[in-house]
mmCIF file of C-alpha atoms in Angstrom:
data_model
loop_
_atom_site.group_PDB
_atom_site.id
_atom_site.type_symbol
_atom_site.label_atom_id
_atom_site.label_comp_id
_atom_site.label_asym_id
_atom_site.label_seq_id
_atom_site.Cartn_x
_atom_site.Cartn_y
_atom_site.Cartn_z
ATOM 1 C CA MET A 572 -0.217 -0.222 -0.140
ATOM 2 C CA ALA A 573 1.392 3.327 -1.031
ATOM 3 C CA PRO A 574 2.104 5.767 2.037
ATOM 4 C CA PRO A 575 -0.538 8.167 3.154
ATOM 5 C CA ARG A 576 1.231 11.044 1.860
ATOM 6 C CA VAL A 577 1.853 9.612 -1.285
ATOM 7 C CA GLY A 578 -2.014 8.098 -1.850
ATOM 8 C CA LEU A 579 -3.020 11.506 -1.275
ATOM 9 C CA LEU A 580 -0.939 12.904 -3.942
ATOM 10 C CA LEU A 581 -2.100 10.613 -6.202
ATOM 11 C CA ALA A 582 -5.546 10.914 -5.460
ATOM 12 C CA LEU A 583 -4.692 14.944 -6.154
ATOM 13 C CA ALA A 584 -3.382 13.923 -9.351
ATOM 14 C CA LEU A 585 -6.329 12.167 -10.217
ATOM 15 C CA CYS A 586 -8.262 14.873 -9.434
ATOM 16 C CA LEU A 587 -6.759 17.123 -11.422
ATOM 17 C CA ALA A 588 -6.465 15.186 -14.372
ATOM 18 C CA PHE A 589 -10.082 14.324 -14.669
ATOM 19 C CA ALA A 590 -10.821 17.496 -14.355
ATOM 20 C CA ARG A 591 -8.475 19.011 -17.306
ATOM 21 C CA ALA A 592 -10.686 15.958 -18.995
ATOM 22 C CA ASP A 593 -13.829 17.574 -18.371
ATOM 23 C CA ALA A 594 -13.014 20.963 -19.035
ATOM 24 C CA ALA A 595 -11.236 20.007 -22.518
ATOM 25 C CA VAL A 596 -14.341 18.245 -23.636
ATOM 26 C CA ARG A 597 -17.207 20.968 -23.705
ATOM 27 C CA ASP A 598 -20.188 20.601 -24.981
ATOM 28 C CA LEU A 599 -20.132 21.602 -28.363
ATOM 29 C CA LYS A 600 -22.927 21.287 -30.685
ATOM 30 C CA VAL A 601 -25.085 22.451 -33.095
ATOM 31 C CA GLY A 602 -27.765 24.704 -32.623
ATOM 32 C CA TYR A 603 -25.959 25.794 -29.392
ATOM 33 C CA TYR A 604 -27.723 29.405 -28.423
ATOM 34 C CA ALA A 605 -30.997 27.907 -29.712
ATOM 35 C CA GLN A 606 -32.508 28.927 -26.491
ATOM 36 C CA THR A 607 -30.234 31.557 -25.099
ATOM 37 C CA CYS A 608 -29.436 33.464 -28.565
ATOM 38 C CA PRO A 609 -31.655 32.022 -31.091
ATOM 39 C CA ARG A 610 -30.625 35.049 -33.625
ATOM 40 C CA ALA A 611 -26.999 34.662 -33.179
ATOM 41 C CA GLU A 612 -25.993 33.505 -36.211
ATOM 42 C CA GLU A 613 -28.924 35.303 -38.087
ATOM 43 C CA ILE A 614 -27.040 38.453 -36.864
ATOM 44 C CA VAL A 615 -23.378 37.072 -37.737
ATOM 45 C CA ARG A 616 -24.142 36.505 -41.276
ATOM 46 C CA ARG A 617 -25.832 39.864 -41.259
ATOM 47 C CA VAL A 618 -22.561 41.471 -40.355
ATOM 48 C CA MET A 619 -20.468 39.659 -42.500
ATOM 49 C CA ALA A 620 -22.680 40.287 -45.447
ATOM 50 C CA ARG A 621 -22.264 44.516 -44.773
ATOM 51 C CA ALA A 622 -18.309 43.776 -44.606
ATOM 52 C CA LEU A 623 -18.273 42.189 -47.947
ATOM 53 C CA ALA A 624 -20.065 44.706 -49.266
ATOM 54 C CA ARG A 625 -17.979 47.341 -48.298
ATOM 55 C CA GLU A 626 -14.596 45.050 -49.046
ATOM 56 C CA ALA A 627 -14.459 41.632 -50.342
ATOM 57 C CA ARG A 628 -11.220 40.903 -49.274
ATOM 58 C CA SER A 629 -12.101 41.694 -45.164
ATOM 59 C CA VAL A 630 -14.761 38.368 -44.916
ATOM 60 C CA ALA A 631 -11.389 35.690 -46.550
ATOM 61 C CA SER A 632 -9.546 37.688 -43.678
ATOM 62 C CA VAL A 633 -11.887 36.854 -41.041
ATOM 63 C CA MET A 634 -12.424 33.253 -42.880
ATOM 64 C CA ARG A 635 -8.386 32.661 -41.673
ATOM 65 C CA LEU A 636 -8.686 33.760 -38.078
ATOM 66 C CA GLN A 637 -10.088 30.281 -37.542
ATOM 67 C CA PHE A 638 -6.365 28.325 -38.737
ATOM 68 C CA HIS A 639 -4.107 31.528 -36.681
ATOM 69 C CA ASP A 640 -6.946 30.910 -33.914
ATOM 70 C CA CYS A 641 -7.357 27.185 -33.484
ATOM 71 C CA PHE A 642 -3.636 25.910 -34.074
ATOM 72 C CA VAL A 643 -2.471 27.708 -31.251
ATOM 73 C CA ASN A 644 -3.794 26.141 -28.139
ATOM 74 C CA GLY A 645 -7.327 25.456 -29.674
ATOM 75 C CA CYS A 646 -10.235 27.436 -30.673
ATOM 76 C CA ASP A 647 -10.575 30.245 -27.558
ATOM 77 C CA GLY A 648 -10.317 33.485 -29.510
ATOM 78 C CA SER A 649 -6.958 34.305 -28.362
ATOM 79 C CA VAL A 650 -5.978 35.586 -31.723
ATOM 80 C CA LEU A 651 -8.103 38.340 -31.414
ATOM 81 C CA MET A 652 -6.825 39.446 -28.104
ATOM 82 C CA ASP A 653 -4.467 43.307 -27.981
ATOM 83 C CA ALA A 654 -1.506 43.037 -26.239
ATOM 84 C CA THR A 655 -1.398 44.349 -22.802
ATOM 85 C CA PRO A 656 1.725 45.658 -20.850
ATOM 86 C CA THR A 657 1.808 42.070 -19.252
ATOM 87 C CA MET A 658 0.971 39.891 -22.338
ATOM 88 C CA ALA A 659 2.236 39.746 -25.472
ATOM 89 C CA GLY A 660 -0.744 39.271 -27.823
ATOM 90 C CA GLU A 661 -0.571 36.839 -30.985
ATOM 91 C CA LYS A 662 -1.202 39.527 -33.551
ATOM 92 C CA GLU A 663 1.948 40.438 -33.009
ATOM 93 C CA ALA A 664 3.315 36.784 -33.762
ATOM 94 C CA LEU A 665 5.567 36.174 -36.545
ATOM 95 C CA SER A 666 3.471 34.986 -39.225
ATOM 96 C CA ASN A 667 0.267 37.104 -37.960
ATOM 97 C CA ILE A 668 1.997 41.011 -37.466
ATOM 98 C CA ASN A 669 1.160 42.937 -40.705
ATOM 99 C CA SER A 670 -0.677 40.130 -41.701
ATOM 100 C CA LEU A 671 -3.925 38.866 -40.069
ATOM 101 C CA ARG A 672 -6.286 41.910 -40.352
ATOM 102 C CA SER A 673 -9.971 42.628 -40.220
ATOM 103 C CA PHE A 674 -10.664 42.411 -36.792
ATOM 104 C CA GLU A 675 -12.684 45.260 -36.961
ATOM 105 C CA VAL A 676 -15.182 42.944 -38.277
ATOM 106 C CA VAL A 677 -15.298 40.550 -35.616
ATOM 107 C CA ASP A 678 -15.278 43.810 -32.979
ATOM 108 C CA GLU A 679 -18.734 44.794 -35.223
ATOM 109 C CA VAL A 680 -20.172 41.049 -35.018
ATOM 110 C CA LYS A 681 -19.846 41.330 -31.139
ATOM 111 C CA SER A 682 -21.347 44.210 -30.704
ATOM 112 C CA ALA A 683 -24.221 43.591 -32.417
ATOM 113 C CA LEU A 684 -24.313 40.247 -30.562
ATOM 114 C CA GLU A 685 -24.139 42.213 -26.815
ATOM 115 C CA GLU A 686 -26.914 44.470 -27.932
ATOM 116 C CA GLN A 687 -28.936 41.336 -28.750
ATOM 117 C CA CYS A 688 -28.185 39.108 -25.552
ATOM 118 C CA PRO A 689 -25.162 40.322 -23.682
ATOM 119 C CA GLY A 690 -22.935 38.123 -22.102
ATOM 120 C CA ILE A 691 -24.121 34.781 -24.126
ATOM 121 C CA VAL A 692 -21.757 34.519 -27.309
ATOM 122 C CA SER A 693 -17.810 33.841 -27.122
ATOM 123 C CA CYS A 694 -15.472 35.304 -29.528
ATOM 124 C CA ALA A 695 -14.040 32.038 -30.209
ATOM 125 C CA ASP A 696 -17.465 30.745 -31.443
ATOM 126 C CA ILE A 697 -17.746 34.095 -33.958
ATOM 127 C CA ILE A 698 -14.605 33.120 -35.622
ATOM 128 C CA ILE A 699 -16.319 29.684 -36.075
ATOM 129 C CA MET A 700 -19.587 31.267 -37.521
ATOM 130 C CA ALA A 701 -18.044 34.270 -39.256
ATOM 131 C CA ALA A 702 -15.480 32.051 -41.112
ATOM 132 C CA ARG A 703 -18.285 29.471 -42.082
ATOM 133 C CA ASP A 704 -20.466 32.155 -43.260
ATOM 134 C CA ALA A 705 -17.148 34.244 -45.296
ATOM 135 C CA VAL A 706 -17.296 30.869 -47.787
ATOM 136 C CA VAL A 707 -20.799 31.064 -47.913
ATOM 137 C CA LEU A 708 -21.237 34.592 -48.944
ATOM 138 C CA THR A 709 -18.166 34.138 -51.457
ATOM 139 C CA GLY A 710 -20.052 31.070 -53.045
ATOM 140 C CA GLY A 711 -18.826 28.370 -51.012
ATOM 141 C CA PRO A 712 -20.664 25.602 -49.216
ATOM 142 C CA ASN A 713 -22.636 26.144 -46.344
ATOM 143 C CA TRP A 714 -22.554 23.852 -42.996
ATOM 144 C CA ASP A 715 -23.806 23.890 -39.894
ATOM 145 C CA VAL A 716 -21.517 24.640 -37.113
ATOM 146 C CA ARG A 717 -21.048 23.265 -33.512
ATOM 147 C CA LEU A 718 -20.999 26.110 -30.877
ATOM 148 C CA GLY A 719 -19.979 26.114 -27.048
ATOM 149 C CA ARG A 720 -16.709 27.447 -26.886
ATOM 150 C CA GLU A 721 -15.416 29.560 -24.075
ATOM 151 C CA ASP A 722 -13.025 32.606 -24.558
ATOM 152 C CA SER A 723 -9.062 32.067 -23.116
ATOM 153 C CA LEU A 724 -8.510 34.673 -20.523
ATOM 154 C CA THR A 725 -4.676 34.773 -22.404
ATOM 155 C CA ALA A 726 -2.726 34.882 -25.306
ATOM 156 C CA SER A 727 0.498 33.854 -26.055
ATOM 157 C CA GLN A 728 2.937 35.322 -29.051
ATOM 158 C CA GLU A 729 5.599 32.584 -28.080
ATOM 159 C CA ASP A 730 3.204 29.580 -28.654
ATOM 160 C CA SER A 731 2.186 30.798 -32.175
ATOM 161 C CA ASP A 732 5.471 31.385 -33.082
ATOM 162 C CA ASN A 733 6.361 28.175 -32.204
ATOM 163 C CA ILE A 734 3.468 26.643 -34.446
ATOM 164 C CA MET A 735 2.826 28.982 -37.111
ATOM 165 C CA PRO A 736 4.034 28.072 -40.470
ATOM 166 C CA SER A 737 5.851 30.672 -42.578
ATOM 167 C CA PRO A 738 4.598 31.372 -45.976
ATOM 168 C CA ARG A 739 8.263 29.712 -47.155
ATOM 169 C CA ALA A 740 7.343 26.435 -45.276
ATOM 170 C CA ASN A 741 7.479 23.183 -47.547
ATOM 171 C CA ALA A 742 4.870 20.457 -48.197
ATOM 172 C CA SER A 743 6.587 18.134 -45.896
ATOM 173 C CA ALA A 744 6.828 20.623 -42.767
ATOM 174 C CA LEU A 745 3.206 21.273 -43.309
ATOM 175 C CA ILE A 746 1.963 17.708 -43.187
ATOM 176 C CA ARG A 747 4.037 16.628 -40.481
ATOM 177 C CA LEU A 748 2.482 20.057 -38.569
ATOM 178 C CA PHE A 749 -1.288 19.363 -39.856
ATOM 179 C CA ALA A 750 -0.344 15.673 -38.282
ATOM 180 C CA GLY A 751 -0.172 16.291 -35.158
ATOM 181 C CA TYR A 752 -3.784 17.932 -34.765
ATOM 182 C CA LYS A 753 -4.681 14.276 -36.073
ATOM 183 C CA LEU A 754 -5.541 16.199 -39.618
ATOM 184 C CA THR A 755 -4.835 14.354 -42.618
ATOM 185 C CA VAL A 756 -2.820 15.337 -45.964
ATOM 186 C CA THR A 757 -6.091 15.930 -47.399
ATOM 187 C CA ASP A 758 -7.491 17.984 -44.239
ATOM 188 C CA LEU A 759 -4.342 20.225 -45.343
ATOM 189 C CA VAL A 760 -5.043 20.087 -49.006
ATOM 190 C CA ALA A 761 -8.447 21.811 -48.561
ATOM 191 C CA LEU A 762 -7.662 23.398 -45.650
ATOM 192 C CA SER A 763 -5.123 25.288 -47.830
ATOM 193 C CA GLY A 764 -8.145 25.959 -50.552
ATOM 194 C CA SER A 765 -9.185 28.727 -47.983
ATOM 195 C CA HIS A 766 -6.665 30.810 -50.278
ATOM 196 C CA SER A 767 -9.627 30.222 -52.798
ATOM 197 C CA VAL A 768 -10.340 34.021 -52.001
ATOM 198 C CA GLY A 769 -8.500 36.857 -50.798
ATOM 199 C CA GLU A 770 -4.671 38.632 -51.298
ATOM 200 C CA ALA A 771 -1.487 38.742 -49.870
ATOM 201 C CA ARG A 772 1.127 40.842 -49.782
ATOM 202 C CA CYS A 773 4.370 40.954 -52.002
ATOM 203 C CA PHE A 774 6.772 40.656 -48.968
ATOM 204 C CA SER A 775 5.675 37.435 -48.760
ATOM 205 C CA ILE A 776 6.824 36.156 -52.429
ATOM 206 C CA VAL A 777 9.730 38.069 -53.112
ATOM 207 C CA PHE A 778 12.543 34.887 -51.703
ATOM 208 C CA ARG A 779 10.361 32.829 -54.400
ATOM 209 C CA LEU A 780 11.005 35.446 -57.103
ATOM 210 C CA TYR A 781 14.618 36.799 -56.830
ATOM 211 C CA ASN A 782 16.168 34.443 -53.719
ATOM 212 C CA GLN A 783 14.342 31.040 -53.842
ATOM 213 C CA SER A 784 16.104 28.783 -50.760
ATOM 214 C CA GLY A 785 18.950 31.253 -51.216
ATOM 215 C CA SER A 786 20.264 30.467 -54.917
ATOM 216 C CA GLY A 787 19.954 33.975 -56.303
ATOM 217 C CA ARG A 788 17.061 32.805 -58.883
ATOM 218 C CA PRO A 789 13.372 32.686 -58.560
ATOM 219 C CA ASP A 790 11.223 29.337 -57.960
ATOM 220 C CA PRO A 791 11.529 26.882 -60.760
ATOM 221 C CA HIS A 792 8.071 25.872 -59.897
ATOM 222 C CA MET A 793 6.590 29.276 -61.367
ATOM 223 C CA ASP A 794 4.906 29.322 -64.569
ATOM 224 C CA PRO A 795 6.874 32.421 -67.025
ATOM 225 C CA ALA A 796 4.282 34.308 -67.732
ATOM 226 C CA TYR A 797 3.249 33.831 -64.001
ATOM 227 C CA ARG A 798 6.473 35.181 -63.315
ATOM 228 C CA GLN A 799 6.702 37.944 -65.232
ATOM 229 C CA ALA A 800 3.393 39.398 -63.803
ATOM 230 C CA LEU A 801 4.405 38.582 -60.155
ATOM 231 C CA ASP A 802 7.968 40.715 -61.066
ATOM 232 C CA ALA A 803 5.914 43.623 -62.416
ATOM 233 C CA LEU A 804 3.395 43.738 -59.484
ATOM 234 C CA CYS A 805 6.402 43.101 -56.878
ATOM 235 C CA PRO A 806 9.765 44.687 -58.237
ATOM 236 C CA LEU A 807 12.414 43.274 -55.520
ATOM 237 C CA THR A 808 12.951 47.090 -54.612
ATOM 238 C CA GLY A 809 8.959 47.728 -54.771
ATOM 239 C CA ASP A 810 6.385 48.310 -52.082
ATOM 240 C CA GLN A 811 6.393 44.962 -50.027
ATOM 241 C CA ASN A 812 3.055 46.095 -49.109
ATOM 242 C CA VAL A 813 1.540 46.148 -52.040
ATOM 243 C CA THR A 814 -0.887 43.027 -52.697
ATOM 244 C CA GLY A 815 -1.749 40.605 -55.092
ATOM 245 C CA GLY A 816 -4.978 37.866 -55.627
ATOM 246 C CA LEU A 817 -4.351 34.197 -54.367
ATOM 247 C CA ASP A 818 -5.802 33.154 -57.084
ATOM 248 C CA ALA A 819 -7.209 33.578 -60.375
ATOM 249 C CA THR A 820 -10.895 34.647 -58.860
ATOM 250 C CA PRO A 821 -10.120 36.398 -55.549
ATOM 251 C CA VAL A 822 -13.369 37.256 -54.429
ATOM 252 C CA VAL A 823 -15.145 34.026 -55.235
ATOM 253 C CA PHE A 824 -14.918 30.594 -53.372
ATOM 254 C CA ASP A 825 -14.112 27.978 -55.734
ATOM 255 C CA ASN A 826 -11.802 25.489 -56.991
ATOM 256 C CA GLN A 827 -9.727 27.637 -59.160
ATOM 257 C CA TYR A 828 -7.062 27.975 -56.785
ATOM 258 C CA PHE A 829 -6.138 24.125 -57.446
ATOM 259 C CA LYS A 830 -6.871 24.783 -61.254
ATOM 260 C CA ASP A 831 -3.814 27.884 -60.394
ATOM 261 C CA LEU A 832 -1.390 24.975 -58.389
ATOM 262 C CA VAL A 833 -1.494 22.062 -61.477
ATOM 263 C CA HIS A 834 -0.415 25.523 -64.352
ATOM 264 C CA LEU A 835 2.468 26.213 -61.375
ATOM 265 C CA ARG A 836 0.309 29.458 -60.858
ATOM 266 C CA GLY A 837 0.365 29.555 -57.232
ATOM 267 C CA PHE A 838 0.892 32.769 -55.393
ATOM 268 C CA LEU A 839 2.544 31.752 -51.863
ATOM 269 C CA ASN A 840 5.270 28.664 -51.599
ATOM 270 C CA SER A 841 3.307 26.961 -49.007
ATOM 271 C CA ASP A 842 0.643 27.035 -51.824
ATOM 272 C CA GLN A 843 2.887 25.618 -54.749
ATOM 273 C CA THR A 844 4.537 23.460 -52.772
ATOM 274 C CA LEU A 845 1.448 21.103 -52.072
ATOM 275 C CA PHE A 846 1.336 20.615 -55.825
ATOM 276 C CA SER A 847 5.386 20.584 -56.456
ATOM 277 C CA ASP A 848 7.164 18.716 -54.146
ATOM 278 C CA ASN A 849 5.166 16.231 -52.813
ATOM 279 C CA GLU A 850 3.218 13.271 -54.117
ATOM 280 C CA GLY A 851 0.360 12.898 -51.999
ATOM 281 C CA THR A 852 -0.483 16.225 -51.626
ATOM 282 C CA ARG A 853 -0.270 16.572 -55.453
ATOM 283 C CA ARG A 854 -2.875 13.885 -55.860
ATOM 284 C CA VAL A 855 -5.229 15.776 -54.069
ATOM 285 C CA VAL A 856 -4.520 19.063 -55.302
ATOM 286 C CA THR A 857 -5.353 17.297 -59.036
ATOM 287 C CA GLN A 858 -8.513 15.749 -57.471
ATOM 288 C CA PHE A 859 -9.468 19.110 -56.335
ATOM 289 C CA SER A 860 -8.763 21.054 -59.106
ATOM 290 C CA GLN A 861 -10.735 18.391 -61.449
ATOM 291 C CA ASN A 862 -13.909 18.057 -58.857
ATOM 292 C CA GLN A 863 -15.016 21.324 -57.038
ATOM 293 C CA ASP A 864 -17.878 19.102 -55.545
ATOM 294 C CA ALA A 865 -15.005 16.443 -53.769
ATOM 295 C CA PHE A 866 -13.188 19.918 -52.613
ATOM 296 C CA PHE A 867 -16.459 21.348 -50.666
ATOM 297 C CA ARG A 868 -16.822 18.067 -48.874
ATOM 298 C CA ALA A 869 -13.547 18.170 -47.948
ATOM 299 C CA PHE A 870 -13.351 21.495 -47.213
ATOM 300 C CA ILE A 871 -16.362 21.327 -44.779
ATOM 301 C CA GLU A 872 -14.887 18.384 -43.141
ATOM 302 C CA GLY A 873 -11.543 19.833 -42.483
ATOM 303 C CA MET A 874 -13.051 23.053 -41.154
ATOM 304 C CA VAL A 875 -14.985 21.094 -38.682
ATOM 305 C CA LYS A 876 -12.471 19.208 -37.233
ATOM 306 C CA LEU A 877 -10.360 22.141 -37.096
ATOM 307 C CA GLY A 878 -13.160 23.665 -35.247
ATOM 308 C CA GLU A 879 -13.065 20.562 -32.375
ATOM 309 C CA LEU A 880 -9.841 21.415 -31.188
ATOM 310 C CA GLN A 881 -9.717 22.928 -27.708
ATOM 311 C CA ASN A 882 -8.396 25.016 -25.329
ATOM 312 C CA PRO A 883 -8.309 22.640 -21.866
ATOM 313 C CA ARG A 884 -8.288 25.666 -19.433
ATOM 314 C CA LYS A 885 -11.162 27.161 -17.946
ATOM 315 C CA GLY A 886 -12.518 30.615 -20.200
ATOM 316 C CA GLU A 887 -15.295 33.138 -19.880
ATOM 317 C CA ILE A 888 -17.228 34.613 -22.279
ATOM 318 C CA ARG A 889 -15.432 38.206 -23.239
ATOM 319 C CA ARG A 890 -17.180 40.880 -23.260
ATOM 320 C CA ASN A 891 -14.727 42.285 -25.346
ATOM 321 C CA CYS A 892 -13.175 40.303 -27.774
ATOM 322 C CA ARG A 893 -9.619 42.070 -27.498
ATOM 323 C CA VAL A 894 -9.581 42.152 -23.834
ATOM 324 C CA ALA A 895 -10.206 39.573 -21.149
ATOM 325 C CA ASN A 896 -13.231 40.507 -19.244
ATOM 326 C CA GLY A 897 -11.603 42.506 -15.752
ATOM 327 C CA GLY A 898 -8.237 42.324 -17.540
ATOM 328 C CA ARG A 899 -5.583 45.445 -18.263
ATOM 329 C CA PRO A 900 -6.074 47.871 -20.874
ATOM 330 C CA PRO A 901 -4.657 47.066 -24.254
ATOM 331 C CA LEU A 902 -1.252 48.795 -24.690
ATOM 332 C CA GLU A 903 -1.938 52.127 -26.242
ATOM 333 C CA LYS A 904 -0.410 51.810 -29.794
ATOM 334 C CA GLN A 905 -3.095 49.557 -30.045
ATOM 335 C CA VAL A 906 -6.281 50.718 -28.637
ATOM 336 C CA ALA A 907 -7.854 52.298 -31.920
ATOM 337 C CA PRO A 908 -11.030 50.200 -32.365
ATOM 338 C CA PHE A 909 -10.562 49.941 -36.339
ATOM 339 C CA ARG A 910 -6.884 48.634 -36.317
ATOM 340 C CA VAL A 911 -6.099 47.560 -39.488
ATOM 341 C CA VAL A 912 -2.954 45.401 -40.877
ATOM 342 C CA ASP A 913 -2.547 43.767 -43.810
ATOM 343 C CA PHE A 914 -3.700 39.923 -45.283
#
């Protein structure tokens, strides 16, 4: 028999383990707000439609927040938090700074929901609903979203830096990253199809155009005519904040993105690598380029699986998506309610 102190410690450890397990498995379900905020999904869709009317690119930016939020400690709205004097936020992480944008659209959604049903709908769930609506409003498929998440109390720039891939990532690195979340090669390729809509900066591709892998030459996996067009858009000494479409139809959610990859016209290295550098991802890219319905089905499955990643820590329902309830105010440089950065 274990000594009393050891037995007590073991019992305490088991209690903590079960508490963490209980916290990790939240009751996510379709229609979660049916009783507490029955118009929640309608409100999110309406605000997203207004954002689309103002700027088509904005909803694509909101859609990508789901990936950047869920991969870092689960879908908990941490990516929305502004930095404070005691917390470096994820917005300043290497893959996010001057890249993630349209946080003001989430603010607008949250404000509308707080007016209708204060303190009920989490910022984490707003990201999930808004990402789905961004797809639907740009011509993509619709699906039911499972809701019921809580918002984190903190954010972690360090965790984001350690997890999120760069635009230079190759297929093998992306496969390993996604596998760590039990996401398959098909999930990886399908979720990369979120780049069917939106734009990215020249900053993200100048190395492809002029110094791929330190060679002093452009990426050989580029259609020559497309490379010439990108050279004109993104000259070596030009403004690296200029943006270009991620595919040939950047305001329509369709399978053109995959057709472009097959023809070596992918904008980002982390996109083109899916066709050019790995046989497994190449097969899926080719399939989706030929069958839009297959892409849509796989994209829905991937988004649902991505949305199931949860933060095991106890959270809250933030009143303001940028700061924890009762938390310290954001740094002065981030107080502006409509902070716009690129991508």
